[in-house]
PDB file of C-alpha atoms in Angstrom:
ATOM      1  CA  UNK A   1       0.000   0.000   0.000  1.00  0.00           C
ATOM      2  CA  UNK A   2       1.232   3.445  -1.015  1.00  0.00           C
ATOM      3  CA  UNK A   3       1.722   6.322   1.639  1.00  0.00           C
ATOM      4  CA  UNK A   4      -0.184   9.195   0.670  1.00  0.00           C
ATOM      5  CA  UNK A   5       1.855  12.256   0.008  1.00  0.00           C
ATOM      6  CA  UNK A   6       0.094  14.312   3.407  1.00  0.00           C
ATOM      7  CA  UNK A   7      -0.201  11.497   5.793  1.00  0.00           C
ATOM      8  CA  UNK A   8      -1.271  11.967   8.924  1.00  0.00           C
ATOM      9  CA  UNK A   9      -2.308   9.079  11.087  1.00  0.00           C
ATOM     10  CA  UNK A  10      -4.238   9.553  14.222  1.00  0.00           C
ATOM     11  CA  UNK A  11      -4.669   6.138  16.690  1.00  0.00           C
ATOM     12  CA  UNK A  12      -8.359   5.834  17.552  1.00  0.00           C
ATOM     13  CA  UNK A  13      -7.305   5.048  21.045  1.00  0.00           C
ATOM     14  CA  UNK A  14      -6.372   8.950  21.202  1.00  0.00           C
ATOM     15  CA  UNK A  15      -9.488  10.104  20.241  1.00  0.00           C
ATOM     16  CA  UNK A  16     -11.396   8.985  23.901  1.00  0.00           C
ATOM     17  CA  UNK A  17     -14.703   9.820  24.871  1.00  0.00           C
ATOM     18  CA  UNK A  18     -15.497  13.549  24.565  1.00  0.00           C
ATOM     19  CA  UNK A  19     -14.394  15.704  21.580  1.00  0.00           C
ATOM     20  CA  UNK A  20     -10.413  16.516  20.704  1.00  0.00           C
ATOM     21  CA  UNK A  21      -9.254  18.829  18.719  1.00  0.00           C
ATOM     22  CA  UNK A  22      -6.291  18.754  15.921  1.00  0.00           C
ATOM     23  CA  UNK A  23      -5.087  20.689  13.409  1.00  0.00           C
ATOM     24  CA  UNK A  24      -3.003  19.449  10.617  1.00  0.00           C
ATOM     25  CA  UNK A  25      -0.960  21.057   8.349  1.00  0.00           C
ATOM     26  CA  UNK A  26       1.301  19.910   5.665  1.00  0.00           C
ATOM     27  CA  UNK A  27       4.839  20.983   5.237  1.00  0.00           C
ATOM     28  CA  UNK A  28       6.612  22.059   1.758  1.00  0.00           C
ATOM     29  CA  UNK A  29       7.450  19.010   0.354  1.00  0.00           C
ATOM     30  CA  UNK A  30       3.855  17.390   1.576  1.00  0.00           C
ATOM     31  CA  UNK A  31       2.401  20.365  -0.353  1.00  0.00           C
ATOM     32  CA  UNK A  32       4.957  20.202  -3.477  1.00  0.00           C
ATOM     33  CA  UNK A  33       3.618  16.149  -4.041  1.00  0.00           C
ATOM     34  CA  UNK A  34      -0.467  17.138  -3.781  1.00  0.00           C
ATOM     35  CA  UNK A  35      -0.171  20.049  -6.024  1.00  0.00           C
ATOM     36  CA  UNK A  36       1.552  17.429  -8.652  1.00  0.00           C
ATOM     37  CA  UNK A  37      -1.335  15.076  -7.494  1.00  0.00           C
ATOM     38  CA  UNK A  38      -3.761  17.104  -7.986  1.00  0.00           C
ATOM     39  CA  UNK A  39      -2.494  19.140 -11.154  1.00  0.00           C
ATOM     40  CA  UNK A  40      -2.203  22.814  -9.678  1.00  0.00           C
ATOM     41  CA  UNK A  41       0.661  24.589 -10.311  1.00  0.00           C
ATOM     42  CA  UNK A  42       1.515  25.057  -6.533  1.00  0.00           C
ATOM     43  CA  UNK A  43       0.066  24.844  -3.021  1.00  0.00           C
ATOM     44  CA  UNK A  44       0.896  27.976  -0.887  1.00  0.00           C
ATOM     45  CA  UNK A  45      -0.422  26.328   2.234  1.00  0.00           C
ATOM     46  CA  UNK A  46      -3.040  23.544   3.409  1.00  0.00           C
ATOM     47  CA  UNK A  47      -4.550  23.269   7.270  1.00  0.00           C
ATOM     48  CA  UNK A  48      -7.250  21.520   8.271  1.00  0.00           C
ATOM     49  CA  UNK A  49      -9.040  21.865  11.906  1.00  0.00           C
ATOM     50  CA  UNK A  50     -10.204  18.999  13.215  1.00  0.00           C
ATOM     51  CA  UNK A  51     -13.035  17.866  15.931  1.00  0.00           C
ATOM     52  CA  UNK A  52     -13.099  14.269  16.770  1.00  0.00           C
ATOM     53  CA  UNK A  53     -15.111  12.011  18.330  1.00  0.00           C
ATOM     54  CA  UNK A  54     -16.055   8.585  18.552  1.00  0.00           C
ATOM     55  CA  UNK A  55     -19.359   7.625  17.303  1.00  0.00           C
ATOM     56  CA  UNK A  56     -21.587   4.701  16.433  1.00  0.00           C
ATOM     57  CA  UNK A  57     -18.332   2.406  15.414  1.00  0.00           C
ATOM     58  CA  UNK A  58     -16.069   5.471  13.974  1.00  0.00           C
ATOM     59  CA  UNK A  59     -15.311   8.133  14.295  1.00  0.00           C
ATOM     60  CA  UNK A  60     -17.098  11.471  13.352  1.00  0.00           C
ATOM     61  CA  UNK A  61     -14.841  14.188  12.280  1.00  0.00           C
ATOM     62  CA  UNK A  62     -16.138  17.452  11.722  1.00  0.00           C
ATOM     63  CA  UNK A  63     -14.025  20.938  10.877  1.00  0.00           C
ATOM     64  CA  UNK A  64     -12.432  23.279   8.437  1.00  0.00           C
ATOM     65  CA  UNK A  65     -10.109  23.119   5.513  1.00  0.00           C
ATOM     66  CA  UNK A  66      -7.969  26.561   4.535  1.00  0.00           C
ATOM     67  CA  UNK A  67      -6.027  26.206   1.436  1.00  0.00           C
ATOM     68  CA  UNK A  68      -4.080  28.456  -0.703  1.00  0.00           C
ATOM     69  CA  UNK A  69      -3.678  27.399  -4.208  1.00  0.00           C
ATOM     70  CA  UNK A  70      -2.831  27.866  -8.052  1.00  0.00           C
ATOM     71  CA  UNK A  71      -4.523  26.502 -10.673  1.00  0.00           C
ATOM     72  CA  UNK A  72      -3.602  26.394 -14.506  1.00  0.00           C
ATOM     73  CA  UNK A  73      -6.347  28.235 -16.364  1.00  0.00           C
ATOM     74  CA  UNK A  74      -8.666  25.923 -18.250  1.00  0.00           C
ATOM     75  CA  UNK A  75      -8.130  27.850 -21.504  1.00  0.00           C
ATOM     76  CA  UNK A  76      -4.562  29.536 -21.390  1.00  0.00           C
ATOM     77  CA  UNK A  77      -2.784  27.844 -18.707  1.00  0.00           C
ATOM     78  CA  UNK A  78      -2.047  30.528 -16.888  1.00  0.00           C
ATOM     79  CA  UNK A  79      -1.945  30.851 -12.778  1.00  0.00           C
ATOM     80  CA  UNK A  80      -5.250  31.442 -11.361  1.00  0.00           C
ATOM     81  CA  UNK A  81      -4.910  31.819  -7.868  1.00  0.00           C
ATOM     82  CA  UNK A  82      -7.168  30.752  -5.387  1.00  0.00           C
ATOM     83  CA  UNK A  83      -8.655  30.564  -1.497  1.00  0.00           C
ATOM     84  CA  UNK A  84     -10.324  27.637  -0.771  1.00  0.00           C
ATOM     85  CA  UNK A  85     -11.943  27.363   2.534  1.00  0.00           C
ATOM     86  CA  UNK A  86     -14.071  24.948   3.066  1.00  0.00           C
ATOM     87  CA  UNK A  87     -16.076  23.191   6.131  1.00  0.00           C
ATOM     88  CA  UNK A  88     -16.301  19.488   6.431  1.00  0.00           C
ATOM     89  CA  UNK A  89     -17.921  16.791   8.379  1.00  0.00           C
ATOM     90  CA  UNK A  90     -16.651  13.385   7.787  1.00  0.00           C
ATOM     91  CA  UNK A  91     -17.382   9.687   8.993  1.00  0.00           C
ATOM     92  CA  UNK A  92     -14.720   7.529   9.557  1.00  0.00           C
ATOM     93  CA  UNK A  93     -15.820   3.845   9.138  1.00  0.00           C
ATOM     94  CA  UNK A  94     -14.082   0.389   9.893  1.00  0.00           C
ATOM     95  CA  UNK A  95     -13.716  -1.178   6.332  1.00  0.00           C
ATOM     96  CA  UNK A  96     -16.102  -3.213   5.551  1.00  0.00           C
ATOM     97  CA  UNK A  97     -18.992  -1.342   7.530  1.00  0.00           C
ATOM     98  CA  UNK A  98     -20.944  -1.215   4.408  1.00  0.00           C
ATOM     99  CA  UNK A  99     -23.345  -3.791   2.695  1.00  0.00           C
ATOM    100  CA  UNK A 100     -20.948  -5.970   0.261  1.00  0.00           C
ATOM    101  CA  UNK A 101     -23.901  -5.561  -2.919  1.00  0.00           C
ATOM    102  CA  UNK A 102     -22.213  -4.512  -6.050  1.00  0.00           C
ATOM    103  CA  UNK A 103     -25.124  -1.799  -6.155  1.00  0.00           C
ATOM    104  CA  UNK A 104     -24.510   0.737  -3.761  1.00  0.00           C
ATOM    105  CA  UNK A 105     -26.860   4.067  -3.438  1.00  0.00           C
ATOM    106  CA  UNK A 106     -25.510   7.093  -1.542  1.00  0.00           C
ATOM    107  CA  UNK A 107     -27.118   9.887   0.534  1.00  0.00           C
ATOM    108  CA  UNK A 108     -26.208  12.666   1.081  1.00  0.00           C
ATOM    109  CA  UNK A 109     -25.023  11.830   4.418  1.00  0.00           C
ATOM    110  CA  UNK A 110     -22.642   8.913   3.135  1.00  0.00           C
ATOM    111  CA  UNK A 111     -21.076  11.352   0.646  1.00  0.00           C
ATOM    112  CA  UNK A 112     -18.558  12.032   3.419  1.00  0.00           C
ATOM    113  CA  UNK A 113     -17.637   8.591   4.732  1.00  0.00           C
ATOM    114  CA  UNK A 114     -14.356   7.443   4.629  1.00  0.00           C
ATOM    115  CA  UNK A 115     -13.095   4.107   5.348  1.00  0.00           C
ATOM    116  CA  UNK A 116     -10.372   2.955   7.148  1.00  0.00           C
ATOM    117  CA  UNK A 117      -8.337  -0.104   8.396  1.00  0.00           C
ATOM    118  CA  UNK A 118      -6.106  -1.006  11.364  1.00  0.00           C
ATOM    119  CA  UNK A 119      -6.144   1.239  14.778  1.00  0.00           C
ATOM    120  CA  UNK A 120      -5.521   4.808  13.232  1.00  0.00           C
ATOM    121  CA  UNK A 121      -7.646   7.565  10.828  1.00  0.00           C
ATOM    122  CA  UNK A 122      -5.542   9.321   8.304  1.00  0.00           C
ATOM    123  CA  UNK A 123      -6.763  12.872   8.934  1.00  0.00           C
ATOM    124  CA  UNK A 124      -3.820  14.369   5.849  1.00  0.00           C
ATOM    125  CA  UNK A 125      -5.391  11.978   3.143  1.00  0.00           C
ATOM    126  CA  UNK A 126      -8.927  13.356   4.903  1.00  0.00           C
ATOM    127  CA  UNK A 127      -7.798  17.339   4.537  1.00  0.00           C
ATOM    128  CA  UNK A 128      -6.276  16.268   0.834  1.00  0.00           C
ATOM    129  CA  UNK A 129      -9.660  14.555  -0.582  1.00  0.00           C
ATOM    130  CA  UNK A 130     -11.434  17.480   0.833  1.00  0.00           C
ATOM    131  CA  UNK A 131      -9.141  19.814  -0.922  1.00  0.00           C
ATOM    132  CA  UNK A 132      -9.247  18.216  -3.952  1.00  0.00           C
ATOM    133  CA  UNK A 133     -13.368  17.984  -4.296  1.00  0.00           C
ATOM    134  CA  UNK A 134     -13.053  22.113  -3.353  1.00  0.00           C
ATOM    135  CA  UNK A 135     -11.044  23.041  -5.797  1.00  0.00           C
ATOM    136  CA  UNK A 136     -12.659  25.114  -9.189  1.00  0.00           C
ATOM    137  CA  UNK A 137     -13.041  22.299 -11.622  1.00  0.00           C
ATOM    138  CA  UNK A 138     -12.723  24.589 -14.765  1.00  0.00           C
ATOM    139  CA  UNK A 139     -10.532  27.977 -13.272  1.00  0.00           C
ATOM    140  CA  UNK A 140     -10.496  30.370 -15.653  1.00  0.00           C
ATOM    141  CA  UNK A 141      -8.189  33.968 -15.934  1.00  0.00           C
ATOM    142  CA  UNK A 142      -9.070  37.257 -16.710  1.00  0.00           C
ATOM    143  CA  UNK A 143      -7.632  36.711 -20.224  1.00  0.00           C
ATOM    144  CA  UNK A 144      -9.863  33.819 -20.950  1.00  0.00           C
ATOM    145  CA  UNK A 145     -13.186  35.597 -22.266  1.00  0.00           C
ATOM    146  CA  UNK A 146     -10.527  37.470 -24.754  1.00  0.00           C
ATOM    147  CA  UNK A 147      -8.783  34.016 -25.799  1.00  0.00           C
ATOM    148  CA  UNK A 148     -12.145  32.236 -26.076  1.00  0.00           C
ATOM    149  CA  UNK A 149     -13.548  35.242 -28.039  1.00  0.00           C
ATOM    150  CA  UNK A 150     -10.684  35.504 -30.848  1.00  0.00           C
ATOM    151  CA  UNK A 151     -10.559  31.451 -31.157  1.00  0.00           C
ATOM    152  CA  UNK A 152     -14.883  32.018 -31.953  1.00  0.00           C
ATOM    153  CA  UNK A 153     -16.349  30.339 -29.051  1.00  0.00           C
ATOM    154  CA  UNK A 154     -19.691  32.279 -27.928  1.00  0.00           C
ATOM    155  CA  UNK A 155     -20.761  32.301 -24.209  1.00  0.00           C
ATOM    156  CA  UNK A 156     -23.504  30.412 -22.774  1.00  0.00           C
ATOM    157  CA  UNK A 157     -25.735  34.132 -23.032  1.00  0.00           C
ATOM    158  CA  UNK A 158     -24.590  34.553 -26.469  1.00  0.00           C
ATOM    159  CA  UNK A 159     -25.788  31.136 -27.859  1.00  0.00           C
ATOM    160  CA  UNK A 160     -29.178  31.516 -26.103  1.00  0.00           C
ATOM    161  CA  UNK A 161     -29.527  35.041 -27.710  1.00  0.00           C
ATOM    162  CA  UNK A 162     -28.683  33.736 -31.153  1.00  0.00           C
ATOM    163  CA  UNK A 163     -31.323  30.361 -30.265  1.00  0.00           C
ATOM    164  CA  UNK A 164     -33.910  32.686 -29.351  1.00  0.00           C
ATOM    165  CA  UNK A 165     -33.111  34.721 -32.503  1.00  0.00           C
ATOM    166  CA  UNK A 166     -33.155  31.972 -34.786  1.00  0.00           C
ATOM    167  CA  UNK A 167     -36.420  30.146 -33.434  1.00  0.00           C
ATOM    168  CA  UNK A 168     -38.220  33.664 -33.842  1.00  0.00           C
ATOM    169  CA  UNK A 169     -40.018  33.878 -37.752  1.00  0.00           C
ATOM    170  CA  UNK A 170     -38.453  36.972 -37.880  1.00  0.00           C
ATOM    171  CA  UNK A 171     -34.853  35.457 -36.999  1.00  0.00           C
ATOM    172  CA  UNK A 172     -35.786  32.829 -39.708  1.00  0.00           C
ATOM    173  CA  UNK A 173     -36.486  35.967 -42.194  1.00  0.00           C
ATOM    174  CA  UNK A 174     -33.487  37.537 -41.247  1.00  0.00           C
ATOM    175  CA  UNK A 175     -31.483  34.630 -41.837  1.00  0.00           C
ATOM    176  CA  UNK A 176     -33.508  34.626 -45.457  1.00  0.00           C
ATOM    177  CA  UNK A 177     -32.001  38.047 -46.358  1.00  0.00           C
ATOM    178  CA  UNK A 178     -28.768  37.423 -45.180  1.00  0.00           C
ATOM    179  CA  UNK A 179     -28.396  34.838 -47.401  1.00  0.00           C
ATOM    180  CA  UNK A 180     -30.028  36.705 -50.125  1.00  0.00           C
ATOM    181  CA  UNK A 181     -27.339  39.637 -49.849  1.00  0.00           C
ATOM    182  CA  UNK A 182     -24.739  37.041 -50.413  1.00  0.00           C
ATOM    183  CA  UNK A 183     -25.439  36.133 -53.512  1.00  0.00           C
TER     184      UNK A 183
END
């Protein structure tokens, strides 16, 4: 089994019966390996705030995430930099706490659950998943519109304008005498 790049363990025999409270926070080179992970050109920093406590056979873990990050824009690659702070609550299960059926439906609730095995939660990979489903999944910079523009791709606005136009009669005329001055 692999080591994740911001790992973290924390022994369940820490956690006791009332609530604890961590924080984690990866280091340089911990940061360096996610941002490759996760394709960003660099993480400036990454802390999570934990609250544990045991419950119903895990562990509930509830908190927040504060990130710094870059991101390559989606359309000219360039840095797009960007908070990310983000409030979680997590379960940590024993593997194998689910129903073995290949079929599986998810609530909301079991969105957030994260499995684990042995005598220890890894509360790094924890803060890195949560990271990673925070982050913009299509960042765009202010040169984009411009870039998008000059290369002919219409917004989302512009193509309903021209739909509406078009389904009109009189953007089905129009379209009539524009050919017509063409020829």
């Amino acid at each position: 089994m692999t080591v994740p790049e911001f790992h973290r363990p924390h022994r369940l025999d820490q956690i006791g019966a009332g609530e604890s409270s961590l924080t984690v926070t990866a280091d340089a080179a911990e940061r360096a390996a996610l941002a490759e992970r996760f394709d960003l050109q660099a993480i400036d920093s990454l802390q999570a705030s934990y609250k544990l406590r045991s419950e119903a056979g895990g562990v509930r873990a509830t908190g927040h995430l504060s990130a710094k990050v870059v991101q390559s824009c989606v359309v000219t690659g360039d840095p797009v930099p960007a908070a990310v702070d983000e409030d979680f609550d997590i379960r940590f299960l024993p593997e194998g706490s689910s129903s073995d059926s290949d079929e599986v439906e998810l609530s909301e609730d079991e969105c957030d659950t994260v499995f684990f095995t042995g005598g220890a939660i890894d509360l790094g990979e924890a803060a890195a998943e949560t990271l990673a489903l925070a982050l913009d999944p299509f960042p765009r910079s202010p040169a984009a519109g411009e870039t998008l523009k000059t290369a002919g791709v219409i917004s989302e606005d512009e193509a309903e304008a021209l739909k509406a136009k078009e389904s009109s009669p009189f953007g089905a005329l129009a379209g009539l005498k524009d050919q017509l001055s063409k020829d």
